[in-house]
Structures are given as C-alpha cells and as structure tokens.
Tab-separated table of C-alpha atoms in Angstrom:
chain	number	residue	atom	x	y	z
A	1	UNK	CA	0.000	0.000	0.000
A	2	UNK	CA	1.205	3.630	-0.530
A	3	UNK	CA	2.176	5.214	2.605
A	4	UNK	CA	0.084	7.633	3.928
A	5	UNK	CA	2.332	9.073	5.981
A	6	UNK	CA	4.277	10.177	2.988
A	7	UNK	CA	1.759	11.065	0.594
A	8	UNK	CA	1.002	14.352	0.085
A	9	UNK	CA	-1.752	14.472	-2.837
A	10	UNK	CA	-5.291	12.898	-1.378
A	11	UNK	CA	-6.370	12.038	-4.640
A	12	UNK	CA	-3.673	9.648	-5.790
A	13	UNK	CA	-3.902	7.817	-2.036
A	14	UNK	CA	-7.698	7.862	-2.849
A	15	UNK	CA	-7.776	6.890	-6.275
A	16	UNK	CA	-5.877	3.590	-5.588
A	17	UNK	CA	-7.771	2.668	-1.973
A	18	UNK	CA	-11.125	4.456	-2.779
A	19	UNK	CA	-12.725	1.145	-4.087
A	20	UNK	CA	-12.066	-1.152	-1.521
A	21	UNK	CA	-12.194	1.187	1.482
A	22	UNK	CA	-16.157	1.701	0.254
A	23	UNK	CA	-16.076	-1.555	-0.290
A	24	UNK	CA	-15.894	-2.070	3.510
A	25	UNK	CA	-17.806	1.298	4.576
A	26	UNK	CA	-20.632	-0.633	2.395
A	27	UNK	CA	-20.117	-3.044	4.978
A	28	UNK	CA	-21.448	-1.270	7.912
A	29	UNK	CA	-24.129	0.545	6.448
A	30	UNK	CA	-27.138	-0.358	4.979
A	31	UNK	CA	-27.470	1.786	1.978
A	32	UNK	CA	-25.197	2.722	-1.048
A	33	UNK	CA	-26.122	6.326	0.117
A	34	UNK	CA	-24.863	5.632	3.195
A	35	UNK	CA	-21.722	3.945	2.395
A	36	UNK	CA	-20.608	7.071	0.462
A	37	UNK	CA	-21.426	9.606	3.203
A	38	UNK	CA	-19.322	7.324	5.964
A	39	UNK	CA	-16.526	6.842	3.929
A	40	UNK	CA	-16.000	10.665	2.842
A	41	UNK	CA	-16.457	11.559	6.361
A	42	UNK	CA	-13.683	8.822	7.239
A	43	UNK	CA	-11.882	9.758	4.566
A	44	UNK	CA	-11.645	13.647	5.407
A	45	UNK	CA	-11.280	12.470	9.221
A	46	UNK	CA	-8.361	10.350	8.787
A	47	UNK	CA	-7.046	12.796	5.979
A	48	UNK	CA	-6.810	15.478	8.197
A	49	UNK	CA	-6.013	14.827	11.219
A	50	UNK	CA	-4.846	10.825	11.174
A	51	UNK	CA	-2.443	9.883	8.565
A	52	UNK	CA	0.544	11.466	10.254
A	53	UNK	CA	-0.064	9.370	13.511
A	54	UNK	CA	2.157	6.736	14.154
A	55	UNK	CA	0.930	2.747	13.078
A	56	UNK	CA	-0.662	1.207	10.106
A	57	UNK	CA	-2.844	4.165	7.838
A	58	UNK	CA	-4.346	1.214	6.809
A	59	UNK	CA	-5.832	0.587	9.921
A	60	UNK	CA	-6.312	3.649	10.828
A	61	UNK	CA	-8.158	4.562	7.930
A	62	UNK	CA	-10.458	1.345	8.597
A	63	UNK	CA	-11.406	2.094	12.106
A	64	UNK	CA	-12.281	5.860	10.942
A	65	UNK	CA	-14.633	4.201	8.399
A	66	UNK	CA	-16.314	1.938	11.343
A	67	UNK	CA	-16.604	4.926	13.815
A	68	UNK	CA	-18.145	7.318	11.008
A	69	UNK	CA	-20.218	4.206	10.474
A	70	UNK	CA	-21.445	3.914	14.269
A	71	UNK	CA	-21.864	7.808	14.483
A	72	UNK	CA	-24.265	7.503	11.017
A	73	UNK	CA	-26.494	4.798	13.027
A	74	UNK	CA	-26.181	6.997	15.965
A	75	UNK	CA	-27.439	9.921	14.221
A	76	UNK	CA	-29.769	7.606	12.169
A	77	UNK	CA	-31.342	6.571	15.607
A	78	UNK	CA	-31.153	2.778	14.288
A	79	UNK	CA	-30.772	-0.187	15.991
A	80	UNK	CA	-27.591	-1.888	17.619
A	81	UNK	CA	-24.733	-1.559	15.521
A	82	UNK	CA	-24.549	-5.557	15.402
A	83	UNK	CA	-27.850	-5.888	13.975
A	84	UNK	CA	-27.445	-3.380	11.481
A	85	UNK	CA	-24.198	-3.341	10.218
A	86	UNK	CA	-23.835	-6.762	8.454
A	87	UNK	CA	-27.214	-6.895	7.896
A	88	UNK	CA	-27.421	-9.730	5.286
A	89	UNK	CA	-27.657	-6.836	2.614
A	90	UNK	CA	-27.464	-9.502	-0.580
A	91	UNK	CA	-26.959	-5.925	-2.624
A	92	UNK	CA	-23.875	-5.391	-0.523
A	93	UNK	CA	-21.389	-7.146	-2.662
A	94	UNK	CA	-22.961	-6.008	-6.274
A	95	UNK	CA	-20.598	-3.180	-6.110
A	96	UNK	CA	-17.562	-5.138	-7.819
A	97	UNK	CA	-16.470	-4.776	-11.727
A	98	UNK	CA	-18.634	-7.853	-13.957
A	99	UNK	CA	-16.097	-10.403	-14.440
A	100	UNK	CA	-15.046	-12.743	-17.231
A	101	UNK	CA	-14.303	-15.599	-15.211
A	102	UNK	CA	-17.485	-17.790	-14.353
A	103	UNK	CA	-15.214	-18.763	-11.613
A	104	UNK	CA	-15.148	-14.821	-10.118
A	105	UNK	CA	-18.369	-14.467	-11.156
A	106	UNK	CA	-19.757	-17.311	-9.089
A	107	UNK	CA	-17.742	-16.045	-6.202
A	108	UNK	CA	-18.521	-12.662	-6.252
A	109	UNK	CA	-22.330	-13.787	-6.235
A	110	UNK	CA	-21.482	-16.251	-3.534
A	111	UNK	CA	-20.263	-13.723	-1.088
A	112	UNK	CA	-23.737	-12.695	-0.324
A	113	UNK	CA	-25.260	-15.979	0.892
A	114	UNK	CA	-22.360	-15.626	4.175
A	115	UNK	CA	-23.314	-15.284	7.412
A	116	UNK	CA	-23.149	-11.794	8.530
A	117	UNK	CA	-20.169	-12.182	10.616
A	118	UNK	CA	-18.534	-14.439	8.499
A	119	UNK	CA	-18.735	-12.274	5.423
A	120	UNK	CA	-17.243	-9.040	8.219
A	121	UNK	CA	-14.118	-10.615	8.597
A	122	UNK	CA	-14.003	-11.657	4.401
A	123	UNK	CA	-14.346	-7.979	3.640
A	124	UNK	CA	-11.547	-6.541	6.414
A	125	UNK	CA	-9.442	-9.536	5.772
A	126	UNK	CA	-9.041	-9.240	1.752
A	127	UNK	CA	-9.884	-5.619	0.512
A	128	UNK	CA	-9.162	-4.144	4.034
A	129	UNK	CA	-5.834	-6.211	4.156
A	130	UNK	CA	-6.125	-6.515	8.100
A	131	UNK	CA	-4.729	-9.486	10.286
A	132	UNK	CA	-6.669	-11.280	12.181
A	133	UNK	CA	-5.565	-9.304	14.934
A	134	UNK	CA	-6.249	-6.242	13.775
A	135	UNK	CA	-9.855	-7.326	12.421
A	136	UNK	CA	-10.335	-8.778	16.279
A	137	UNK	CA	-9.668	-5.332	17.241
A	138	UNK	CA	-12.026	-3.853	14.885
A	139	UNK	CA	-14.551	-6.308	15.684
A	140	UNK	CA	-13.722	-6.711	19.226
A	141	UNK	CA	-13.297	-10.131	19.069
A	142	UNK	CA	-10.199	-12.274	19.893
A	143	UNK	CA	-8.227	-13.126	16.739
A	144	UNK	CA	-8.907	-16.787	17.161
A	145	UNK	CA	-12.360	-15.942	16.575
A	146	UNK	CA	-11.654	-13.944	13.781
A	147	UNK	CA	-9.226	-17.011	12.071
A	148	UNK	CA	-12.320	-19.439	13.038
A	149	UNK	CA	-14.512	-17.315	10.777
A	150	UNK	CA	-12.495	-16.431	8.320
A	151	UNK	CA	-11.602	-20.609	8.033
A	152	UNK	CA	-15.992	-21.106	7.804
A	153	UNK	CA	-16.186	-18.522	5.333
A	154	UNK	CA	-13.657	-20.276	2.995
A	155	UNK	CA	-15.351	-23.096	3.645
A	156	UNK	CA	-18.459	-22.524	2.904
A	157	UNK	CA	-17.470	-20.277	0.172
A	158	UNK	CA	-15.444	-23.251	-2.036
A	159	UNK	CA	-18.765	-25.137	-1.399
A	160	UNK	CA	-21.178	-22.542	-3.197
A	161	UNK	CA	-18.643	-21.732	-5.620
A	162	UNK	CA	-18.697	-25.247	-6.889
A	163	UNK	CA	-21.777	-25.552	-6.860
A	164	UNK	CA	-22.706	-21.965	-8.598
A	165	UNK	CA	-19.798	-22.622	-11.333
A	166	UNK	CA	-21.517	-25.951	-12.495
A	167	UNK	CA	-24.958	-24.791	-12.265
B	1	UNK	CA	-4.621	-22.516	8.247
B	2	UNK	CA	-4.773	-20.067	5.799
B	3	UNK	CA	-2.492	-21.820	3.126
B	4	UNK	CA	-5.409	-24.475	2.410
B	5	UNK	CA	-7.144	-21.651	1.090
B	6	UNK	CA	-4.766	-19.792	-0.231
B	7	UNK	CA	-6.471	-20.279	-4.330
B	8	UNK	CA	-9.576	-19.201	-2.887
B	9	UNK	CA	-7.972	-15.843	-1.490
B	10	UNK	CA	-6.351	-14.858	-4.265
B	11	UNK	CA	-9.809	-15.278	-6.171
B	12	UNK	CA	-11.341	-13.175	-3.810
B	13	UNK	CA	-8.448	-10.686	-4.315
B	14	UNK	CA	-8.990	-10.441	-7.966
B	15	UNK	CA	-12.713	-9.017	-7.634
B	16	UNK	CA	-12.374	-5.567	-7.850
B	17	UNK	CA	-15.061	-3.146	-5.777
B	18	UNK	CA	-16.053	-0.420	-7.828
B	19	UNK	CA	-14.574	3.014	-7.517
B	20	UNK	CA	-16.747	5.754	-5.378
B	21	UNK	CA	-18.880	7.589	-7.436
B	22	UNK	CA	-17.725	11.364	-8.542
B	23	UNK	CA	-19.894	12.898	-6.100
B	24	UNK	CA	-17.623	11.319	-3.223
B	25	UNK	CA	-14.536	12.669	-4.632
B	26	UNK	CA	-16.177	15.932	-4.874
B	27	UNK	CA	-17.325	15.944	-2.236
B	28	UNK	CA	-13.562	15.207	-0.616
B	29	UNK	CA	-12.409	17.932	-3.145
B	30	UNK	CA	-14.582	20.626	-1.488
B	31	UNK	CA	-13.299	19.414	2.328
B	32	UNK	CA	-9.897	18.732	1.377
B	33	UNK	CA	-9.010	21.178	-1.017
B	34	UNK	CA	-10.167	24.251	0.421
B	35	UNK	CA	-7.658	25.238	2.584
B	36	UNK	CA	-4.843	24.897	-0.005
B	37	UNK	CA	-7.065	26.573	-2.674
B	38	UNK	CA	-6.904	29.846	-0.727
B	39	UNK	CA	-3.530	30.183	1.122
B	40	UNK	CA	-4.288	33.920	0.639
B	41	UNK	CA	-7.895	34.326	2.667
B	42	UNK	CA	-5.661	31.978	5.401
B	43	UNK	CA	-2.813	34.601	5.532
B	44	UNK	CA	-5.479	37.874	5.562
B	45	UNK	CA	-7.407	35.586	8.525
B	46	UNK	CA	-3.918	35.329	10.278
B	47	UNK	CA	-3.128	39.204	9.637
B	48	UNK	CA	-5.937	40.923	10.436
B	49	UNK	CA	-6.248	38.135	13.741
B	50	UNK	CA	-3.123	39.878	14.772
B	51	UNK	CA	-3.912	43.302	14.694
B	52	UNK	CA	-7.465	42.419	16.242
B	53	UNK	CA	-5.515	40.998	19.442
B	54	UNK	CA	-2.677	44.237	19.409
B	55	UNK	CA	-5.514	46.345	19.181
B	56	UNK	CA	-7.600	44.553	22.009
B	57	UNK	CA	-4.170	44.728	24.311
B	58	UNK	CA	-3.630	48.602	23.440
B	59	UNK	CA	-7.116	49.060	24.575
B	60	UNK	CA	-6.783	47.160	27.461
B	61	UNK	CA	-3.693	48.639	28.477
B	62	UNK	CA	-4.891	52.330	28.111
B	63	UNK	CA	-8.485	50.988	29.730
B	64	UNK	CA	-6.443	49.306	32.634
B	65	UNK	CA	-3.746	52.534	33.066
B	66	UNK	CA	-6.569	55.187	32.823
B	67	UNK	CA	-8.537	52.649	35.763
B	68	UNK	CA	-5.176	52.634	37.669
B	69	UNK	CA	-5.120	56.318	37.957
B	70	UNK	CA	-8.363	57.075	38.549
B	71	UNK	CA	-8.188	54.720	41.442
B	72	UNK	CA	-4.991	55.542	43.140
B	73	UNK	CA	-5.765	56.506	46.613
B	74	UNK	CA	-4.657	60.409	47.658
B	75	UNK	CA	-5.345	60.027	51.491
B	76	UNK	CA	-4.423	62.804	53.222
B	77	UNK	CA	-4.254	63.507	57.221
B	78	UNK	CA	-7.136	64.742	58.933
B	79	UNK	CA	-6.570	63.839	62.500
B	80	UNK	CA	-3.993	62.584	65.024
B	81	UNK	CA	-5.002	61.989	68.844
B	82	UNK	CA	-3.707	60.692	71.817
B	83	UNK	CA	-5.996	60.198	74.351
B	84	UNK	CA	-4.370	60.189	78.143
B	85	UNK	CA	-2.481	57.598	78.810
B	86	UNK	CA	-3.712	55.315	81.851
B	87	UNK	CA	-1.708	54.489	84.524
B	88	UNK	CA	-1.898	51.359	87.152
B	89	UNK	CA	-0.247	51.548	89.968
B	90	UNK	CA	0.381	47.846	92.174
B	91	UNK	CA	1.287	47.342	95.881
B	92	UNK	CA	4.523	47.136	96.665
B	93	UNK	CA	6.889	44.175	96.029
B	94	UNK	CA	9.813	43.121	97.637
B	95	UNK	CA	12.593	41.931	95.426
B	96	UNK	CA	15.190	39.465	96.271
B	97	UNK	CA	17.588	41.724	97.439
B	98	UNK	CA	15.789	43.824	99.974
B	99	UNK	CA	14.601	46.787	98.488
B	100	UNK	CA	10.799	47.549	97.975
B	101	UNK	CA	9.378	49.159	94.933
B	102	UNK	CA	5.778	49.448	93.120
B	103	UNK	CA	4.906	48.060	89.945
B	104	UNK	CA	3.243	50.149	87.749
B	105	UNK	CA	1.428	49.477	84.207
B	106	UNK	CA	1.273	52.657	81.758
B	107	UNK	CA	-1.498	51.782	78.768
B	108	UNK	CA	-2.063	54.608	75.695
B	109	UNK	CA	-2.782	54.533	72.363
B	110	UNK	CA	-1.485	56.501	69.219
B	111	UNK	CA	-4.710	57.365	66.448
B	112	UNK	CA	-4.532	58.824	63.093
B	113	UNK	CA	-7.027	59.025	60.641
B	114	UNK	CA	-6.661	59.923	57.280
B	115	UNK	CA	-9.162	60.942	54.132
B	116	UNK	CA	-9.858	60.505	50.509
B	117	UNK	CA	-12.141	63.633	49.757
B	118	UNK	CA	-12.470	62.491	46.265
B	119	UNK	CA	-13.191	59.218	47.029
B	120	UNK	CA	-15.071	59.693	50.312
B	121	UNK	CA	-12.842	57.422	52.248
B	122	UNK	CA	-11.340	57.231	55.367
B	123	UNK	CA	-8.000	55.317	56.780
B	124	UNK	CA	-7.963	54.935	60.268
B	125	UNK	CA	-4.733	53.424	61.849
B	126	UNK	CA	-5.027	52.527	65.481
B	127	UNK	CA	-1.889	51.361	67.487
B	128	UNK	CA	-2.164	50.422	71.385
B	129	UNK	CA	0.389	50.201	73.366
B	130	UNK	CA	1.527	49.192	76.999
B	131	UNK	CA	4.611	49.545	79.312
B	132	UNK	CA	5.786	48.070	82.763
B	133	UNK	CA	8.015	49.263	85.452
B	134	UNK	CA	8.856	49.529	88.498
B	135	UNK	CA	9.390	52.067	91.242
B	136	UNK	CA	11.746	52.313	93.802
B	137	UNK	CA	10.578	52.724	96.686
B	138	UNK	CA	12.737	54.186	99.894
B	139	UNK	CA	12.399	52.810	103.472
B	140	UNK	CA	13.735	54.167	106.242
C-alpha cells in the first residue's frame, strides 16, 4: 500500500484505496447512500487529522470508516450496531467490476449468501488487508475468533462456488 | 490454516469493488481542497487576527492605566489623637535583694485618621500600646 504518511496528494492515495475502502464502509451501512457519506467523512477524518499518527494508515483509515459508520447509526437513531451493520444486505457485494471468469463471477455472487459475521471478517481480511488481529480489534473479538470465521467462510465459500460454477 | 485456502484468497483478491462515485470525490475535493485553494484568505485571517488581538491589548492597556489612575488613593491627614495615657499603679513588692518598689502598668494609644475627599474614604490606623516598670521605693 502507498504510505500515507508520505503522501502528500489525497487524490492519488484515494484513487488507488477508494474502491475497496467503500467496499468495507458498504459493509457497515445499509445503503449505497450511506456507504458514500461514511466513507467521505472517514476519509476527510483520517485525511486530516490521522495519517501522520504513528501505526498502520491502513488501519487507521479502517477504524475511521467503522466509527463514522457507528456515528451515522447513531445519528440515524437505528438499531444496535450488530444488527445493522452486516445486515445480510445480498446488494452489498454487487458493487464489484462484472467479471469474465465464471469462476469470479460465481464467487462474487457467492459472497452474499455468508453469514453476517462471516462475510465481516471476508471484507476486512481481503480488501481491508487486516490481520486477524487487527480485524479482532475492529470487531472486538479475539483473533482466534476472527481465524475461526475467516476458516468457515472459505469453507463454505469453495462449497457454493462449486456448486454456482456448475450450475 | 490459511495456506489451504490460499487459491480461494487470491480469487477473492482479484474481484475488484467499484470506484466511489464522482460525487464522493467531490465531495472530498470541497473538504480537502479548500484550505490549499486559498492560502491567501488563510494569511489575511492570520493578519488581520493579529492586529485584532494588538488592538484589544492597546485598549486594554490604556483601559487598565486610565482605571489605575483614577483609582490611586490620595489620602491625606485629617486627625492625630492621643488620648491620656492610663496608669496602674500595684502594691509594693519586695525583690530578692531587699529593696521595695511598686509596679506600675502605663497603657495609651497613638490614632490617626486619614481621608480621601475624592473618594469619600477614610484610613484609620489605630496602634495600642503598653509599658511596665517599676518604682523604687525608699524605706527608712
């Protein structure tokens, strides 16, 4: 990843982590709408005032996506974060590129039918690039928890992959 | 753990999310642009900040000197008195080596008072004071 800390023009650091950063503020919100408000607040808040702060900007960046996320449900007067935040959305994961490969194609349309929690720790894992530590952090879970997901999700992910690509 | 589904990561690595729209990045434009857009309206803020605050301290200053002045006391004395001093006088004693003599206590006070016409004002300084001694007395 580019380093934040050195990076001086927003819209080069943006242009390459834009996508998958709303990629995971889709995560935590319920709406497309949504999604884009959290992550430009995040975005100007870690911008700003994070970047230069010592650790990851990577995670950094993440957890000032998931706290402008909280403060939209706040705001929204919504239920528990819990409930609402990987809310089996099945729209949530139409926001990639169409793909060529029936292979990406049946994965990409797979990635919906995950458990909630599983699909959480999917999301922060590959297009937030976090470790299992970090994503127990996020999540507040321990990382063993995290792993144990993470291990399901592949799981059960190979199994409706097969089964999508040879439909 | 991870390495068994190591294919199946990389596949998930190869979707690509699809860029925010160009009203988020306008919207970032706006809040992250503006400040170096103008670097001229920032130094005019910082300027005319500066003389607001020398200004507000001259004022003060001349506020806080004319206040000084106007409130510097100019007492002046108006009285002085000492009333009679009073005088105890104690039977007689005899001391260790013989002699007689008669203690006696002398109590007065000094009084000033002092005045602020323009203030309508008055300093009064009050000091009391006390003495012992003795007098000899002769036997024959």
């Amino acid at each position: 990843m580019t380093d934040a800390h050195a990076e001086q023009d927003w819209r080069a650091w943006f242009a390459e982590h834009g996508a998958r950063l709303r990629l995971i503020a889709r995560q935590w919100t319920r709406s497309d709408a949504d999604a884009d408000d959290v992550l430009q607040e995040a975005f100007v808040r870690f911008w700003k005032h994070q970047r230069h702060l010592p650790g990851d900007p990577n995670a950094l960046v993440v957890t000032s996506i998931r706290r402008a996320a909280l403060d939209l449900h706040r705001r929204s007067d919504r239920r528990a974060l819990r409930e609402q935040s990987v809310a089996a959305d099945a729209e949530v994961f139409a926001a990639f590129e169409p793909e060529a490969d029936p292979r990406l194609q049946a994965l990409a349309r797979s990635l919906p039918s995950l458990p909630a929690e599983q699909r959480e720790v999917v999301v922060l894992k590959v297009w937030g690039d976090l470790t299992f530590e970090q994503i127990g952090e996020q999540l507040a879970i321990s990382p063993n928890t995290a792993a144990s997901r993470w291990r399901y999700a592949m799981e059960a992910l190979r199994r409706l992959v097969t089964a999508r690509t040879y439909e | 753990m991870n390495n068994e589904h190591s294919d199946l990561e990389s596949a998930l690595r190869a979707l690509r999310p699809r860029a925010p729209g160009p009203a988020v990045v306008a919207g970032l434009a706006r809040e992250l642009d503006a400040p170096a857009a103008s670097p001229g309206r920032g130094r005019v803020i910082a300027w005319f900040s500066a003389a607001a605050a020398a200004a507000a301290c001259l004022l003060g200053f001349l506020f806080f000197r004319q206040a000084d002045e106007a409130l510097a006391p100019a007492y002046q004395l108006v009285r002085a008195e000492q009333p009679p001093a009073a005088v105890d006088v104690f039977a007689p004693l005899r001391l260790d080596d013989g002699s007689f003599v008669r203690p006696v206590r002398v109590r007065w006070s000094n009084e000033t008072h002092w005045e602020d016409r323009r203030t309508n004002t008055k300093l009064i300084n009050y000091s009391p004071s006390e003495q012992f001694g003795f007098i000899p007395l002769e036997t024959y």
